[in-house]
Coordinates of C-alpha atoms in Angstrom, one line a residue:
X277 CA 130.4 61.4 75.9
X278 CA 127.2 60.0 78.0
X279 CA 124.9 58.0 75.9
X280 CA 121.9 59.5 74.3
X281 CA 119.0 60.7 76.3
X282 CA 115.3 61.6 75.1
X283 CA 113.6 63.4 77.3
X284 CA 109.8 63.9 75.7
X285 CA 108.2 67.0 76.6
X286 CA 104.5 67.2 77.7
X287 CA 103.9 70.2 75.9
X288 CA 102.5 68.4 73.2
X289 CA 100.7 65.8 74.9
X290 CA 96.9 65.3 75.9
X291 CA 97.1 68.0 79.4
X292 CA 93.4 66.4 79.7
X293 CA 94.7 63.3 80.4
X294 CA 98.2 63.7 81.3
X295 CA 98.8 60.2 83.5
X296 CA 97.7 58.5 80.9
X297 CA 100.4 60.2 78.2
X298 CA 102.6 59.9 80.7
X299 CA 102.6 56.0 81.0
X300 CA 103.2 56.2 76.8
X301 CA 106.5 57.0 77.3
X302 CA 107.6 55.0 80.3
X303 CA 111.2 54.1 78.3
X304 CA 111.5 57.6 78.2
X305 CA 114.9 59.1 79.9
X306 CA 113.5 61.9 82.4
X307 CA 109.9 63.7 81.3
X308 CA 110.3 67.1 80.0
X309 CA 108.2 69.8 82.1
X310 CA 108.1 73.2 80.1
X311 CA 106.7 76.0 82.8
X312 CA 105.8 79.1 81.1
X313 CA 105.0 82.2 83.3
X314 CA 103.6 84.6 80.0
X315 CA 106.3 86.8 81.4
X316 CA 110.1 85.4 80.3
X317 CA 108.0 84.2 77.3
X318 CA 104.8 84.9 75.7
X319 CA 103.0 82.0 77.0
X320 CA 101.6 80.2 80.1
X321 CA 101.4 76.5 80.9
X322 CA 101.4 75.0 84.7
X323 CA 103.0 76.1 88.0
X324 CA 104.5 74.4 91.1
X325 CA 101.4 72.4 92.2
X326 CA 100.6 70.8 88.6
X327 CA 104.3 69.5 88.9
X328 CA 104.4 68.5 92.4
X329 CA 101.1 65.9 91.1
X330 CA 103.2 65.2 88.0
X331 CA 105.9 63.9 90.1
X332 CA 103.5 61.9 91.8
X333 CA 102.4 59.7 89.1
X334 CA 105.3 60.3 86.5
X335 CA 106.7 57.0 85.8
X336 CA 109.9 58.6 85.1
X337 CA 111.9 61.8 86.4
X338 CA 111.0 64.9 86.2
X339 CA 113.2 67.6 84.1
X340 CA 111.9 70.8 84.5
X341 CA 112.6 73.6 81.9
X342 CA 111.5 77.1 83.6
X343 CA 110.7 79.5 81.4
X344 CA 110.0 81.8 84.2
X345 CA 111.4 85.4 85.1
X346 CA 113.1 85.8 89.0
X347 CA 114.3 82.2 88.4
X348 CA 116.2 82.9 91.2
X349 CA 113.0 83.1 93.4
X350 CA 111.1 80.5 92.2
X351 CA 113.3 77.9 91.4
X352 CA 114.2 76.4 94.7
X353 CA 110.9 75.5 95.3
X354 CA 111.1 73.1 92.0
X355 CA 114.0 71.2 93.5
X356 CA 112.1 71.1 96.9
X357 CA 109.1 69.3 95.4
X358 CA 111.9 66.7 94.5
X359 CA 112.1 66.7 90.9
X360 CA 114.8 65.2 89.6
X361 CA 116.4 68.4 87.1
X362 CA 115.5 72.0 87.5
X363 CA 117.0 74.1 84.6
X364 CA 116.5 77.8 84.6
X365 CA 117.5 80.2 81.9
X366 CA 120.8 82.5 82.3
X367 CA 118.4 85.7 81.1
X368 CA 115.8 85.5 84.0
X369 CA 118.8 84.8 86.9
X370 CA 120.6 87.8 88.5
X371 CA 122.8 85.7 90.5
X372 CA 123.1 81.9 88.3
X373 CA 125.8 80.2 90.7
X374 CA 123.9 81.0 93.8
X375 CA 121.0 79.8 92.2
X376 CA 122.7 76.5 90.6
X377 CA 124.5 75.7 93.8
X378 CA 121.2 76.2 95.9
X379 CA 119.3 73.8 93.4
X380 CA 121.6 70.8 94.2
X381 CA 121.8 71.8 97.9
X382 CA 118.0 71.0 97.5
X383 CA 118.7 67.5 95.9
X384 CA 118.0 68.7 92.4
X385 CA 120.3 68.7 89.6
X386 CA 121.4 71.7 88.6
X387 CA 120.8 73.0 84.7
X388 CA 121.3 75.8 82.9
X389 CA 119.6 77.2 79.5
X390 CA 120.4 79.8 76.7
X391 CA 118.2 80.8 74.3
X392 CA 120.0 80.9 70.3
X393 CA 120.9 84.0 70.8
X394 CA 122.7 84.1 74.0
X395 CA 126.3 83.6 74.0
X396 CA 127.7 80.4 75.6
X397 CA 131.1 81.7 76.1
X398 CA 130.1 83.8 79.5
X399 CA 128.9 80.6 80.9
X400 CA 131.3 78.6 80.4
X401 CA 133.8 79.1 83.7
X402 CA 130.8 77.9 85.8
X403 CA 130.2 74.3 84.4
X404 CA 131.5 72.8 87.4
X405 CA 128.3 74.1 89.2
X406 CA 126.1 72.6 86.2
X407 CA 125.1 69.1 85.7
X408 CA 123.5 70.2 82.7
X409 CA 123.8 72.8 80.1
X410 CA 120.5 73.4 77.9
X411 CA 121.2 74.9 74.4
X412 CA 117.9 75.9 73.2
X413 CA 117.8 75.2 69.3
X414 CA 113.9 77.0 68.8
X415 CA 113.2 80.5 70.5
X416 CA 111.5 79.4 73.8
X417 CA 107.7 79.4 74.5
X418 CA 106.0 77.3 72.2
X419 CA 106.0 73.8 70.8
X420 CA 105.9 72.5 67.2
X421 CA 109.0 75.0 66.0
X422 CA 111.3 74.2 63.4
X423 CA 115.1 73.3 64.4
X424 CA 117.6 76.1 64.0
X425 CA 120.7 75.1 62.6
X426 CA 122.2 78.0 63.6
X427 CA 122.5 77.3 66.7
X428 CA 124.7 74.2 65.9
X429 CA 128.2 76.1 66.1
X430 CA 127.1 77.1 69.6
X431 CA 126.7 73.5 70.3
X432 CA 129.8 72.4 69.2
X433 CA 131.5 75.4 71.3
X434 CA 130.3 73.8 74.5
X435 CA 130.9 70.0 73.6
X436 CA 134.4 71.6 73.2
X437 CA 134.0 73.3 76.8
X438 CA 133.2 70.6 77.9
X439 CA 134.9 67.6 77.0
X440 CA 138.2 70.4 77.7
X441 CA 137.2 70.7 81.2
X442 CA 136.8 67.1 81.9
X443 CA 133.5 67.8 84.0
X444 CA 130.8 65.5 83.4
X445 CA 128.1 68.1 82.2
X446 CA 124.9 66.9 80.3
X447 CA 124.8 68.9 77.1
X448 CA 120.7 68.9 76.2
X449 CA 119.2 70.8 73.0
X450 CA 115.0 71.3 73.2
X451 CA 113.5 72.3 70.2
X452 CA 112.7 71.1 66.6
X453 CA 114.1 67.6 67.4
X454 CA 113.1 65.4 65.2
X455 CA 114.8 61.9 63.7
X456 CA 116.8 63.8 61.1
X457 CA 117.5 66.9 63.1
X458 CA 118.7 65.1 66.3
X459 CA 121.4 63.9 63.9
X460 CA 122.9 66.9 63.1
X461 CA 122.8 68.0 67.2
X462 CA 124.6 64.8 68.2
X463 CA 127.5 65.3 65.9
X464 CA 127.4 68.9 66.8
X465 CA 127.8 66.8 70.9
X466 CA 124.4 67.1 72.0
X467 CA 123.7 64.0 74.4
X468 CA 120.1 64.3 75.7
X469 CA 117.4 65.8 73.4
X470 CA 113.9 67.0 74.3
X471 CA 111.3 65.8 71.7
X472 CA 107.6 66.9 72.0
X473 CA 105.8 66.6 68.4
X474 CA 108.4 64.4 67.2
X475 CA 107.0 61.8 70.4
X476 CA 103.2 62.5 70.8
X477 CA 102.4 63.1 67.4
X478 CA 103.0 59.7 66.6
X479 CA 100.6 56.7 67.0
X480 CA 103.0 54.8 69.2
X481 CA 104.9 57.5 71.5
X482 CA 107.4 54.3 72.8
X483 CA 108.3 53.2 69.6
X484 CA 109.2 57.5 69.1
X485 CA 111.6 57.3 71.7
X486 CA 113.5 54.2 70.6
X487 CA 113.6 55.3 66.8
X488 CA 115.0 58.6 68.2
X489 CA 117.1 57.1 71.0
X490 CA 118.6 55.0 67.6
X491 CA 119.3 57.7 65.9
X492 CA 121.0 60.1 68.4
X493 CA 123.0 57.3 69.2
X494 CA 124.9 56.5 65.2

């Protein structure tokens, strides 16, 4: 399995002063950019042109988590703005291989999210057109939610998938990842996590990553 990955999401950072929290977490992995439409989920955060000025000054590269319905739309353009990762959710895609296969025709990895209650199994004969696979472990649309450890059979399931395919597929969890609870995903064979309170709500957002980094790692 890849070594561990933190990926800190700015949805609990300072928005006011975002260059600034993003040069706090410089040893980060990839930054974690949740974009909320108020449609797929009840809330709404930044668009396209707040990204493409994150990208500009980001320190590290850009993951973005879209949270967006007619992913298939409005996805490309993510990947055209260069970002590094552009995951879209299986529920707001009519057409996910298209859309997957278009994403890294654009230079952008191509990832793929579930919310806890979606299924894994349907997804599973298209990992060769995923470089990721997001297994949400919180309902999406808002930060600060507690870990649900129901979702860590589903985890397991795909590690499985997976490693039995022998395709090189990032398994990511977002969601109530904290130093104890990112445990339990990477035996479950979660290898990059996405951390927002656990990171910025502590005084040193750098030392977060390594503590978390350490412990995802056991």
């Amino acid at each position: 399995m890849a070594q561990c990955c933190i990926n800190p999401s700015i949805l609990s950072a300072d928005f006011v002063n975002l260059q600034a929290e993003l040069n706090r977490i410089s040893n980060a992995d990839a930054v974690h950019v949740d974009v909320m439409d108020n449609h797929f989920v009840p809330n709404l955060t930044i668009g396209l042109p707040v990204v493409q000025r994150i990208q500009a000054v980001s320190p590290v590269p850009l993951d973005a988590h879209l949270m967006i319905a007619d992913a298939d739309r409005w996805a490309p353009g993510f990947a055209d703005a260069g970002l590094a990762s552009v995951t879209f959710h299986a529920e707001a895609s009519i057409a996910p291989i298209k859309l997957a296969r278009e994403l890294r025709a654009r230079g952008a990895k191509a990832g793929m999210a579930l919310r806890p209650g979606t299924p894994v199994e349907p997804y599973l004969d298209m990992l060769a057109e995923l470089d990721m696979l997001l297994i949400m472990t919180v309902e999406p649309g808002f930060g600060g939610q507690s870990f649900l450890d129901l979702t860590l059979p589903k985890i397991r399931r795909a590690r499985a998938a997976i490693d039995g395919s022998g395709i090189g597929v990032a398994l990511q969890v977002d969601g109530g990842i904290t130093e104890e609870t990112i445990v339990r995903a990477a035996e479950a064979g979660a290898n990059v996590f996405v951390a927002g309170s656990a990171v910025y709500g502590a005084d040193d957002p750098a030392a977060a990553i390594e503590r978390l980094r350490s412990a995802g790692s056991r």
